Tab-separated table of C-alpha atoms in Angstrom:
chain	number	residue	atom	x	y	z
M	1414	UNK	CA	8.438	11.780	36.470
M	1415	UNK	CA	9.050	9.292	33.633
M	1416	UNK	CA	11.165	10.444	30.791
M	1417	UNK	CA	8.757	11.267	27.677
M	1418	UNK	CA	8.684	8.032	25.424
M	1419	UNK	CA	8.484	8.142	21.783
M	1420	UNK	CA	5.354	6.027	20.338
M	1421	UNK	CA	8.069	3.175	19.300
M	1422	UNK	CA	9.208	3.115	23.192
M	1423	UNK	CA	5.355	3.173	24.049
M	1424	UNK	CA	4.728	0.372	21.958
M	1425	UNK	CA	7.568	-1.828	22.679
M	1426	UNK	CA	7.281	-0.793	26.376
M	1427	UNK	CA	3.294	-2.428	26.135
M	1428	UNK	CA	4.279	-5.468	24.378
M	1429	UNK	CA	7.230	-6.327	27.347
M	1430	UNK	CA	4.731	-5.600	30.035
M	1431	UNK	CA	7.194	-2.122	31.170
M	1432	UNK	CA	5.925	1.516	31.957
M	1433	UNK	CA	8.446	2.717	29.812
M	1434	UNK	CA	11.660	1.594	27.982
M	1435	UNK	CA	15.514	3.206	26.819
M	1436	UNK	CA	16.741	3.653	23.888
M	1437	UNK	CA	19.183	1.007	23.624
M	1438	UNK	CA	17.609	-1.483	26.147
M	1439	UNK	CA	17.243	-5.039	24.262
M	1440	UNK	CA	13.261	-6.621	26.045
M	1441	UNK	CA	11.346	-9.459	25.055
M	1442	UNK	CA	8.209	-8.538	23.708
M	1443	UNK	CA	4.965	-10.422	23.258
M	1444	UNK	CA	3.303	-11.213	19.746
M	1445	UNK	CA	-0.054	-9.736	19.163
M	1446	UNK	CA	0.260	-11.358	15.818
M	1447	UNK	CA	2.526	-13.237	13.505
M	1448	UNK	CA	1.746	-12.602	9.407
M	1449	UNK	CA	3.562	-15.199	6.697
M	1450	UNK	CA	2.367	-15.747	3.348
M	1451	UNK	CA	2.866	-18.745	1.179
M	1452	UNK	CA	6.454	-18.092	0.204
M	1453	UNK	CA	7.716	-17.331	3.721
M	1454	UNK	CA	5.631	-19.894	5.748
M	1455	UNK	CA	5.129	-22.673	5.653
M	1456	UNK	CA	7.183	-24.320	3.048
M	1457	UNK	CA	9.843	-22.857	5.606
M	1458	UNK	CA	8.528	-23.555	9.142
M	1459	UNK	CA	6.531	-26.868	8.678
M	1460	UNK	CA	9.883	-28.863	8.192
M	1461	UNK	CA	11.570	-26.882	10.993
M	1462	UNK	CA	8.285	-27.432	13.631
M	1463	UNK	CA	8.437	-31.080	12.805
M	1464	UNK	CA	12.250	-31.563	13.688
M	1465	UNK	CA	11.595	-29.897	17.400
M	1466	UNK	CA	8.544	-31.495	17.594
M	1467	UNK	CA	6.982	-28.411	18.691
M	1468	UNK	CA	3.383	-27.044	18.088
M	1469	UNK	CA	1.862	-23.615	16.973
M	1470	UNK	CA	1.679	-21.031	20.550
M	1471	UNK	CA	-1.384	-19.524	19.330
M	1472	UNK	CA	-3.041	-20.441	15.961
M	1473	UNK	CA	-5.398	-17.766	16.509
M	1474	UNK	CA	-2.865	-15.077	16.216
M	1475	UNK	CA	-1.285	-16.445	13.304
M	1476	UNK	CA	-2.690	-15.014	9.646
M	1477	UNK	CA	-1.296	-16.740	6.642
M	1478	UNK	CA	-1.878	-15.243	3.465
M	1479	UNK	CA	-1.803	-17.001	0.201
M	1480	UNK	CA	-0.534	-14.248	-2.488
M	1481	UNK	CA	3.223	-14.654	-3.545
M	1482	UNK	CA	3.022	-18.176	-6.262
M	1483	UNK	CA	-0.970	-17.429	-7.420
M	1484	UNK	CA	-2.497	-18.070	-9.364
M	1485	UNK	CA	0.220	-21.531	-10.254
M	1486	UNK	CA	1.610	-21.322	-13.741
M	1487	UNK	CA	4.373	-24.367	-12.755
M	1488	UNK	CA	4.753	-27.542	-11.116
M	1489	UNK	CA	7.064	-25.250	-8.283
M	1490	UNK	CA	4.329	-23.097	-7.581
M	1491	UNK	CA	1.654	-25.366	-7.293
M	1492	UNK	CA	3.911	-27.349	-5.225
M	1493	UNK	CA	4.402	-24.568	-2.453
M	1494	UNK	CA	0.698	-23.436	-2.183
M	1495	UNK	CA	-0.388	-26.553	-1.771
M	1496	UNK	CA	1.866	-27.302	1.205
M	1497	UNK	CA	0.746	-23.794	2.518
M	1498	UNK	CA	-3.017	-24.864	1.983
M	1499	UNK	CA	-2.492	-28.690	3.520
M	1500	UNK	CA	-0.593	-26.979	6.866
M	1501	UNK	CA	-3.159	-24.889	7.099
M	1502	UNK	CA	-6.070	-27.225	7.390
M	1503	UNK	CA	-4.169	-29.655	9.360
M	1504	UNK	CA	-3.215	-26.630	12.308
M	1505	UNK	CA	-6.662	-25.615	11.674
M	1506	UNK	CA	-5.869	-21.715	10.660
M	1507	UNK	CA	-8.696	-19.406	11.663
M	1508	UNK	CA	-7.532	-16.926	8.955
M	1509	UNK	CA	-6.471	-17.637	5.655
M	1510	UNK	CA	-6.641	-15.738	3.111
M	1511	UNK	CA	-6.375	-17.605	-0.134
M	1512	UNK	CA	-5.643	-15.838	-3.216
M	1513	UNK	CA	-7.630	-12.860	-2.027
M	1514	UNK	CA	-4.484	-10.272	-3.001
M	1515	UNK	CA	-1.231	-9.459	-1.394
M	1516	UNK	CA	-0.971	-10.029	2.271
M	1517	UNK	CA	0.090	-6.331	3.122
M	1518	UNK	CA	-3.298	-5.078	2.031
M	1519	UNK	CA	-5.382	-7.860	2.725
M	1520	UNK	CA	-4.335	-8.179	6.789
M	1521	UNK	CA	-5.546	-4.562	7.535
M	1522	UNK	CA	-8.131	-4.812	5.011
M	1523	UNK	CA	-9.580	-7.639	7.306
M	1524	UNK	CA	-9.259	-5.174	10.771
M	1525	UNK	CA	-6.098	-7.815	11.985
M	1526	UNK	CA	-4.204	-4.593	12.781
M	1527	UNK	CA	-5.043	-2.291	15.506
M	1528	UNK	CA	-3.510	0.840	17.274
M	1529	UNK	CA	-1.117	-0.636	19.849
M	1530	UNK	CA	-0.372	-3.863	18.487
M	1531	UNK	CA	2.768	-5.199	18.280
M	1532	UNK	CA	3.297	-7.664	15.698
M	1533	UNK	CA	5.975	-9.282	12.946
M	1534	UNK	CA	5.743	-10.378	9.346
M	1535	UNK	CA	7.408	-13.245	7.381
M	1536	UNK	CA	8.296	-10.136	4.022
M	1537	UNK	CA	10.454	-7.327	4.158
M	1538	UNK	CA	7.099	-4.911	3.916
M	1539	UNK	CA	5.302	-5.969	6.793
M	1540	UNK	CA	6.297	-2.516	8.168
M	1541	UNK	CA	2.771	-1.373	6.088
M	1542	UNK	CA	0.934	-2.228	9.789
M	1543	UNK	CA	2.565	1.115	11.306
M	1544	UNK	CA	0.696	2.635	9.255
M	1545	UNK	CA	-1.973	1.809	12.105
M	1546	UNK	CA	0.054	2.505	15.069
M	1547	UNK	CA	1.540	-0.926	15.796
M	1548	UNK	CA	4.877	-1.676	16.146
M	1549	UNK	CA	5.348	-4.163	13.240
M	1550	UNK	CA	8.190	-5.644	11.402
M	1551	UNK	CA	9.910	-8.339	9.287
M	1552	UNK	CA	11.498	-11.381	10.333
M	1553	UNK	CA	13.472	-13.955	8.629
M	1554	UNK	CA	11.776	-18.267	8.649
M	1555	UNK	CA	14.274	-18.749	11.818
M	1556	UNK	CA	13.240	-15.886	13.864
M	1557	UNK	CA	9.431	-16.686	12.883
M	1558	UNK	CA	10.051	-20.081	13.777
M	1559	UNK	CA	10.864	-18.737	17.690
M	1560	UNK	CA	7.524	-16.474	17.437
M	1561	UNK	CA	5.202	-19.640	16.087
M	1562	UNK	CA	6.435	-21.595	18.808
M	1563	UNK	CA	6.630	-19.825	21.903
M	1564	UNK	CA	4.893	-16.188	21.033
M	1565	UNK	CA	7.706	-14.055	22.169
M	1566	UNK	CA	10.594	-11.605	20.314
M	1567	UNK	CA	13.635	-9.648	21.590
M	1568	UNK	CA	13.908	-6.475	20.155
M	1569	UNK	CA	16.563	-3.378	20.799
M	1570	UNK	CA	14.612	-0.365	21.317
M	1571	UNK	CA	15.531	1.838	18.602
M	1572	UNK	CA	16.289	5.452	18.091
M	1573	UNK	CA	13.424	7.413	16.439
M	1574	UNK	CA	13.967	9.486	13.305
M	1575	UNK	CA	10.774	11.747	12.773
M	1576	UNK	CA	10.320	12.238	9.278
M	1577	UNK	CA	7.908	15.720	9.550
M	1578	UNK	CA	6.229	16.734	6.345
M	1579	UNK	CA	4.498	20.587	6.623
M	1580	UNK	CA	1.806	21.791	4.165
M	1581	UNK	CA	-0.257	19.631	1.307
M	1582	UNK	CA	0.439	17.600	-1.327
M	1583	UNK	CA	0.074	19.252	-5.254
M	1584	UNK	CA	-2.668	17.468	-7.440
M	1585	UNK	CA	-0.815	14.325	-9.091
M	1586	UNK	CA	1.919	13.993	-6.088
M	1587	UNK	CA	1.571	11.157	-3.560
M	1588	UNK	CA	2.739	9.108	-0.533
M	1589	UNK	CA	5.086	7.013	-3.391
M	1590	UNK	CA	6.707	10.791	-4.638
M	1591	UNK	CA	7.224	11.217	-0.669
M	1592	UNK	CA	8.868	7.895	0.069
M	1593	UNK	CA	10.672	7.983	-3.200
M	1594	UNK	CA	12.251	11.944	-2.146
M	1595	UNK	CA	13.217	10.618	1.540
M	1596	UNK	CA	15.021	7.430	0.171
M	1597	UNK	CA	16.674	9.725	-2.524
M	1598	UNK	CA	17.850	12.280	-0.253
M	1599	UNK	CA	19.585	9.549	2.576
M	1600	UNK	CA	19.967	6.341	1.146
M	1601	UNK	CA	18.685	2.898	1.389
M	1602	UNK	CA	20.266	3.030	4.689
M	1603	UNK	CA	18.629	6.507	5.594
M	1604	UNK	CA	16.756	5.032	8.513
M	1605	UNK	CA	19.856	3.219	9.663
M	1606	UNK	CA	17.498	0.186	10.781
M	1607	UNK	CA	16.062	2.112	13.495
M	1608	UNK	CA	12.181	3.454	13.971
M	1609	UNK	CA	10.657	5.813	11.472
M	1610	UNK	CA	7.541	7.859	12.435
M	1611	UNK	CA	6.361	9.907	9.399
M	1612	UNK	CA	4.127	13.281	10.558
M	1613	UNK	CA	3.010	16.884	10.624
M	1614	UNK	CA	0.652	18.356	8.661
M	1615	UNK	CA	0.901	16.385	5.391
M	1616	UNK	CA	0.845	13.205	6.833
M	1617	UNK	CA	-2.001	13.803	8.655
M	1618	UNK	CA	-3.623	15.115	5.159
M	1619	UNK	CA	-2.858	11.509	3.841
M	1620	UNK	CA	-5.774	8.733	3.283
M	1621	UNK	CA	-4.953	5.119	5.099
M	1622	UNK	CA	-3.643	3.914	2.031
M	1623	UNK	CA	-1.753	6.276	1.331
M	1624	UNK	CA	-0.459	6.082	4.966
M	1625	UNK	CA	0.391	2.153	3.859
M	1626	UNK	CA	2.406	3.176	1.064
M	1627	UNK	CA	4.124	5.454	3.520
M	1628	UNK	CA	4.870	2.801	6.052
M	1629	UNK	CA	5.431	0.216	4.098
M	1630	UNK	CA	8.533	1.555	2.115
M	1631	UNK	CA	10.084	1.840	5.340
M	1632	UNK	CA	12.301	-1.070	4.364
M	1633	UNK	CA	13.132	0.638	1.226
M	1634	UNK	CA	14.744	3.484	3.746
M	1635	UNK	CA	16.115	0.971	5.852
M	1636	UNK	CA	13.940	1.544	8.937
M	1637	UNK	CA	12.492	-1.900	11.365
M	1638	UNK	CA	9.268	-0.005	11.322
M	1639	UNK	CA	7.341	3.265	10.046
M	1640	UNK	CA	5.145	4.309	12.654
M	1641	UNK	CA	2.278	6.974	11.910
M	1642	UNK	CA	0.234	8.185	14.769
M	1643	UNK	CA	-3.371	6.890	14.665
M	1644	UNK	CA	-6.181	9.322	14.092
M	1645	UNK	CA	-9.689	9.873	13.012
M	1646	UNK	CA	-9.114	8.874	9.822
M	1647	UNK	CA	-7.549	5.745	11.549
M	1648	UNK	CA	-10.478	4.496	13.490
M	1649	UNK	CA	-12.540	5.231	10.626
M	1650	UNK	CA	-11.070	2.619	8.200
M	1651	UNK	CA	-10.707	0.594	11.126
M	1652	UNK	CA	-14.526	0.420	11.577
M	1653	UNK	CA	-14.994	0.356	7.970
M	1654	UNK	CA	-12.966	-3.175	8.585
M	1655	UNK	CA	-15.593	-4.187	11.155
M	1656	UNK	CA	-13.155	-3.704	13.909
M	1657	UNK	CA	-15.328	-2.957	17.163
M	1658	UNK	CA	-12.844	-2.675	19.872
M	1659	UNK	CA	-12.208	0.726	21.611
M	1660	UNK	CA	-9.043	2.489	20.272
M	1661	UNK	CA	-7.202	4.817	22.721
M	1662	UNK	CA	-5.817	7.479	20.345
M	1663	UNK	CA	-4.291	9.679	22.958
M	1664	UNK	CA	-2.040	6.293	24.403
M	1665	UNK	CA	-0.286	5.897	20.979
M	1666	UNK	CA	1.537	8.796	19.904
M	1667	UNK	CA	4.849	10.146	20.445
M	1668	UNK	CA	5.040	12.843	24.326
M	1669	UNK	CA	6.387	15.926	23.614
M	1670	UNK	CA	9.831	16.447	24.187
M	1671	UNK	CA	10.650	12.486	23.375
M	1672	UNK	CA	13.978	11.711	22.594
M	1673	UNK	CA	14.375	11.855	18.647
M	1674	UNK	CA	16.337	13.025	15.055
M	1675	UNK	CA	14.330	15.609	13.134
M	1676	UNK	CA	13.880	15.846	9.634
M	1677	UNK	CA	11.660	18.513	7.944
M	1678	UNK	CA	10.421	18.619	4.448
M	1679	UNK	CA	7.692	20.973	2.313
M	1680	UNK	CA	5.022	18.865	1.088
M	1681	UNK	CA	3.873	21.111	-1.391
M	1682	UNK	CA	7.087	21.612	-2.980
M	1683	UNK	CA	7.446	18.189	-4.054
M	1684	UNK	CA	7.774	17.327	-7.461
M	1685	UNK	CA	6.378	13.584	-9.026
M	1686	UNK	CA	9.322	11.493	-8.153
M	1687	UNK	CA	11.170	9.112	-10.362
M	1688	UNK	CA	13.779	6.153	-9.345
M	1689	UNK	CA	16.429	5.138	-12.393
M	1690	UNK	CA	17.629	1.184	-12.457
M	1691	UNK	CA	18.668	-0.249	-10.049
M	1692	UNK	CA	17.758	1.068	-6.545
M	1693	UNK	CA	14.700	2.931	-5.312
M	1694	UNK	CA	17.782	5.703	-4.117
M	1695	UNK	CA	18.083	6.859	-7.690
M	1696	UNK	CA	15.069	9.050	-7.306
M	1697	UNK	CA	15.035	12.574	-8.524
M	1698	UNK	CA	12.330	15.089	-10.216
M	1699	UNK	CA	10.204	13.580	-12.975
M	1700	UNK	CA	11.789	16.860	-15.613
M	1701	UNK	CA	15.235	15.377	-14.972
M	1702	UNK	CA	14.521	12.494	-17.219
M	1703	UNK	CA	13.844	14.232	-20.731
M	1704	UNK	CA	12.681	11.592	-23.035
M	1705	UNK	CA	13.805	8.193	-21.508
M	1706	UNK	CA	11.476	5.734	-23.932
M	1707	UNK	CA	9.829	3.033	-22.448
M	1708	UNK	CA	7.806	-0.342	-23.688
M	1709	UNK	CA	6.089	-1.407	-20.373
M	1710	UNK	CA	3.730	0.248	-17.959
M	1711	UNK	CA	3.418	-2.321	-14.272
M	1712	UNK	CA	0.455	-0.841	-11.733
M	1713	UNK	CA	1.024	-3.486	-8.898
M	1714	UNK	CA	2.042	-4.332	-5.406
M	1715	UNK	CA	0.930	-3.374	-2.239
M	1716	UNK	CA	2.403	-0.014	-3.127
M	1717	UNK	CA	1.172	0.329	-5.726
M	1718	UNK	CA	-2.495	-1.072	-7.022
M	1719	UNK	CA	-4.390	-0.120	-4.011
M	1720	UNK	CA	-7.859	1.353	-4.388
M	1721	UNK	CA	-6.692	4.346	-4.709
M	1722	UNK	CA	-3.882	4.242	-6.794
M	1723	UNK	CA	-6.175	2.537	-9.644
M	1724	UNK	CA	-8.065	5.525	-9.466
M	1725	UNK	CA	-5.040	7.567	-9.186
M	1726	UNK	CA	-3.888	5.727	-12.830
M	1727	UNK	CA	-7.740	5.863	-14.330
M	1728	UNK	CA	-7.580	9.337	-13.519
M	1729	UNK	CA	-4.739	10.001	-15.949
M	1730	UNK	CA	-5.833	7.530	-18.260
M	1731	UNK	CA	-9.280	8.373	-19.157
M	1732	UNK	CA	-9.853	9.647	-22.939
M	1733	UNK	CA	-6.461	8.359	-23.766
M	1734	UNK	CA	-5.286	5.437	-25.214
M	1735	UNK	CA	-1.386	3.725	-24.893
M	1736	UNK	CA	1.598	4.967	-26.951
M	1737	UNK	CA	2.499	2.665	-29.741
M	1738	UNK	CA	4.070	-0.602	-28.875
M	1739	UNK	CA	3.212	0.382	-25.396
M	1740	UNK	CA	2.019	-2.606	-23.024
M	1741	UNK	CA	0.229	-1.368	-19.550
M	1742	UNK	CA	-0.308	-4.037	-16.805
M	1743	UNK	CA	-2.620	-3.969	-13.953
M	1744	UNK	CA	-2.762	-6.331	-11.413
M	1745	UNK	CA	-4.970	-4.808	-8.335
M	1746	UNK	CA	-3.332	-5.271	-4.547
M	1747	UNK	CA	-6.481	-6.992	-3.661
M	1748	UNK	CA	-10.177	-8.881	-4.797
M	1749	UNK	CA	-11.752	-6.250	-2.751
M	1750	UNK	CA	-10.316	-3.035	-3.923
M	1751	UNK	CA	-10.379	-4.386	-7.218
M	1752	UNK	CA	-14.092	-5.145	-7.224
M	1753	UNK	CA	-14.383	-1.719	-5.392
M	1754	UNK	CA	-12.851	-0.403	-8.744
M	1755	UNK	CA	-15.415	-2.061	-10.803
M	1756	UNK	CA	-17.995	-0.759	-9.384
M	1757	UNK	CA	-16.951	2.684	-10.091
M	1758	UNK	CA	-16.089	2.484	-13.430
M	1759	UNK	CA	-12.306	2.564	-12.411
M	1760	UNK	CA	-11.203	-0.429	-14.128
M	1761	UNK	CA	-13.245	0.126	-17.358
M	1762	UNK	CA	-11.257	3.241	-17.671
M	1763	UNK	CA	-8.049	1.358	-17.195
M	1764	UNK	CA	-9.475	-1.312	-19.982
M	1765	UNK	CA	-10.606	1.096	-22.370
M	1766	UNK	CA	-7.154	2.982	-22.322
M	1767	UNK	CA	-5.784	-0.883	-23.562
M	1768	UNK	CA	-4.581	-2.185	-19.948
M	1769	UNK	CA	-4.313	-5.709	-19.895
M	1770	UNK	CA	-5.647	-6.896	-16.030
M	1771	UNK	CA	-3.762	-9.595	-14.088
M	1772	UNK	CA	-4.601	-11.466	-10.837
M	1773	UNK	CA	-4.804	-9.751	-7.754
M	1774	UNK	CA	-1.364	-11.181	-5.713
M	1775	UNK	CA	2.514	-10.228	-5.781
M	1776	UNK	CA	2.643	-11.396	-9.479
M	1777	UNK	CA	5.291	-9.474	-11.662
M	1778	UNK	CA	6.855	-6.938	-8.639
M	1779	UNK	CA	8.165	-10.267	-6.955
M	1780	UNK	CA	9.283	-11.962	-10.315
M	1781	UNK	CA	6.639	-14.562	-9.824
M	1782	UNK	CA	5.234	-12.728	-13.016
M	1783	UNK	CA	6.934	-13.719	-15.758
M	1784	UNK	CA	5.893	-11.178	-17.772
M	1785	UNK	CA	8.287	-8.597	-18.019
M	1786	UNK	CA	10.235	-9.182	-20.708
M	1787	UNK	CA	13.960	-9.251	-21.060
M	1788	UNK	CA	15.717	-6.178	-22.271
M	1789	UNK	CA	12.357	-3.517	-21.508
M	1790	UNK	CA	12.249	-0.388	-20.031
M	1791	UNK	CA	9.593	-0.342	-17.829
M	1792	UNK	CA	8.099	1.869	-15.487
M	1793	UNK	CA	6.437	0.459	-12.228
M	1794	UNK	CA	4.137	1.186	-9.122
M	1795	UNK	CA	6.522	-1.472	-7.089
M	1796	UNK	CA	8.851	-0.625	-4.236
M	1797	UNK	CA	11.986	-1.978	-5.916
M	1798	UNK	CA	13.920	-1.889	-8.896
M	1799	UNK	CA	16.724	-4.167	-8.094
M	1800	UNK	CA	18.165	-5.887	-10.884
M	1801	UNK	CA	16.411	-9.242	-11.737
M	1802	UNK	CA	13.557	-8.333	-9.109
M	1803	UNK	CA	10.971	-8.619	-11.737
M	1804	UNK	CA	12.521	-11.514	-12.900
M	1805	UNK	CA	14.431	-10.349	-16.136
M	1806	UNK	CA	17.918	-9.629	-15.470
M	1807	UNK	CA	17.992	-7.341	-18.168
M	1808	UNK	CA	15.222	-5.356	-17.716
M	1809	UNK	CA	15.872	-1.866	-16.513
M	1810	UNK	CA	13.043	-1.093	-13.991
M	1811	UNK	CA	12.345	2.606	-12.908
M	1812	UNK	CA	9.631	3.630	-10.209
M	1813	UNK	CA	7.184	6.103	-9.577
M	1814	UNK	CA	3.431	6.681	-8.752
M	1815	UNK	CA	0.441	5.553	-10.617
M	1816	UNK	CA	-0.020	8.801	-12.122
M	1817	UNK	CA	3.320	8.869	-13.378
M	1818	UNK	CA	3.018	5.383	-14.150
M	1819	UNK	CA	-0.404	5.950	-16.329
M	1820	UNK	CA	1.277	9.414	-18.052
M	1821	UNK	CA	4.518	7.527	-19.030
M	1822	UNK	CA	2.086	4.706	-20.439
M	1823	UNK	CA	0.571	7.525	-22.424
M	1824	UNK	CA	3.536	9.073	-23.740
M	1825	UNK	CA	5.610	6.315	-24.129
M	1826	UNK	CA	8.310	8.036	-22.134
M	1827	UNK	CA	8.950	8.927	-18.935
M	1828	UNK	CA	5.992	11.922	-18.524
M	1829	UNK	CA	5.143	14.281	-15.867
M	1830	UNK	CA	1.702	13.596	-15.049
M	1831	UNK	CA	0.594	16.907	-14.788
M	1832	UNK	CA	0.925	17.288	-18.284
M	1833	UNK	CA	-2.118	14.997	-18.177
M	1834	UNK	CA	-4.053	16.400	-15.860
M	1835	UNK	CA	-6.959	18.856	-15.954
């Protein structure tokens, strides 16, 4: 009888061709799919391809996302996409996704990522596909240069930590306050680079983007991946994405009695969360803060400016209008959830509260912004708050939901948003 695998062992064990695997055993795996984006890719690989002489193993299963230096405001920027756009065309890309939103969003919004898969990511958050059930992480140019080539990936089969949330949510708390509490409570290095699978009852509660946010701050924890057990709710975005293909829920999900670290936590005693300058493990209650003033508002990333988080903020914002001095930013995760918004009246309310909107890509959260500006306090949807991540080195970043986000933009302070709430 085979020992009971974990879904990161089933995964891994699938993509190596093996009935099952150890934790501990290093296998080569095969790529389902290999994800860069304009920064990442090919600025990076084209050079390195050319010098070996080698060609692309599979352009098919290559997605290259243009959302990191759009829209160009400088020579440097223009410079990069258009070397992204020109490889493109000349290795004849069958999808590219140019200036559509951020790459994290956009892949899964476009059914590339399926229960099962297993599949890497030229950015730190391309754990977000786990959210799906597929084993996927990120890799640095060097290592992606090795996957573009010849379609293959060692891996050590990591320990699992399951990350096991029981009840609901409250009104106002989210998949952010959730990611922000476990990286509070065990560090930056909490997931000691080794699998994450986030469950029970709360998780299962969760929405697919919230799922995403879930996974993809995986990185923040310092897990290789954040796996979440596909579902119903699963297959239903999935087809929602035009995906057709049959998806074997039973297959991918962790056997009882699998080999892993437990780690419980109350859903519905969770508190908004709030992370002080400078690391995402400063995170503690929102009423800890008493009245830290603030002069910018940022609802963006792939964290961050989903669909759902825009109606998360709108939600808080309607009827109000921005403290003095107060500047909100918007900049929606992608074209289609942003149009999505539109049409429901979602970013009206977001306008009408005095939010200015930006382009849908990476903008601000990766510095590529430029509009922070130096000395702020600013509160932010984004995943980090290093210093100089946002590009000023003197800003002092702190993060937290959209509703938090939208109340603080409100009050001018850090706020709980249930103080806003009906």
């Amino acid at each position: 009888m085979a020992e009971p695998q974990t879904l990161a062992q089933k995964l891994i064990a699938a993509a190596c061709g093996r009935a099952s695997v150890a934790e501990g055993e290093i296998v080569t795996c095969a790529v389902d799919l290999a994800m860069f984006h304009d920064s990442s890719g090919p600025r990076r690989l084209q050079p390195m391809l050319q010098e070996l002489g080698a060609t692309l193993w599979d352009p098919s299963r290559i997605v290259l996302v243009i959302d990191h230096y759009v829209p160009e405001s400088d020579d440097e920027s223009r410079r990069i996409v258009r070397i992204a756009r020109d490889w493109a065309a000349e290795q004849r890309l069958p999808n590219v996704y140019d200036s559509l939103g951020i790459c994290h969003v956009v892949v899964p919004q476009h059914g590339h990522i399926r229960p099962g898969m297993f599949c890497v990511g030229g950015d730190s958050h391309s754990p977000t596909g786990g959210a799906f059930g597929a084993y996927m992480f990120g890799i640095g140019s060097t290592e992606m240069l090795g996957v573009a080539v010849t379609g293959q990936i060692w891996v050590k089969v990591p320990q699992t930590l399951m990350m096991r949330w029981s009840s609901r949510l409250a009104p106002g708390v989210t998949a952010k306050d959730m990611m922000l509490h476990m990286i509070g409570r065990y560090g930056m290095n909490g997931g000691r680079y080794q699998a994450v699978e986030f469950c029970g009852e709360a998780v299962r509660a969760l929405s697919m983007q919230e799922r995403m946010t879930l996974s993809n701050m995986s990185a923040e924890l310092g897990s290789q991946v954040g796996l979440i057990a596909p579902d119903a709710t699963t297959v239903a975005y999935l087809r929602e994405a035009g995906v057709t293909d049959e998806i074997d829920l039973a297959r991918w999900r962790s056997d009882e009695g699998a080999q892993a670290e437990w780690h419980d936590f109350d859903a519905a005693a969770l508190a908004p969360q709030v992370a002080a300058p400078h690391s995402p493990a400063n995170a503690r209650d929102v009423d800890q803060y008493g009245d830290v003033p603030l002069q910018v508002a940022y609802i963006g990333a792939c964290t961050g400016a989903k669909l759902e988080d825009l109606r998360a903020a709108a939600s808080v914002l309607r009827g109000h209008r921005l403290a003095a001095g107060m500047r909100l930013m918007v900049a929606p995760a992608s074209r289609q959830d942003q149009c999505q918004a539109e049409a429901e009246g979602v970013m009206q309310a977001l306008r009408d509260a005095g939010a200015d909107v930006l382009a849908t890509s990476c903008g601000a959260c990766a510095g590529y912004g430029g509009s922070i500006p130096d000395g702020a306090s600013v509160i932010a949807t984004t995943a980090r708050n290093f210093k100089g991540r946002m590009g000023s080195e003197t800003a002092q970043v702190y993060l937290a939901s959209p509703y938090t986000v939208a109340a603080s933009a409100i009050a001018g302070r850090i706020a709980d948003p249930r103080e806003f709430m009906a």
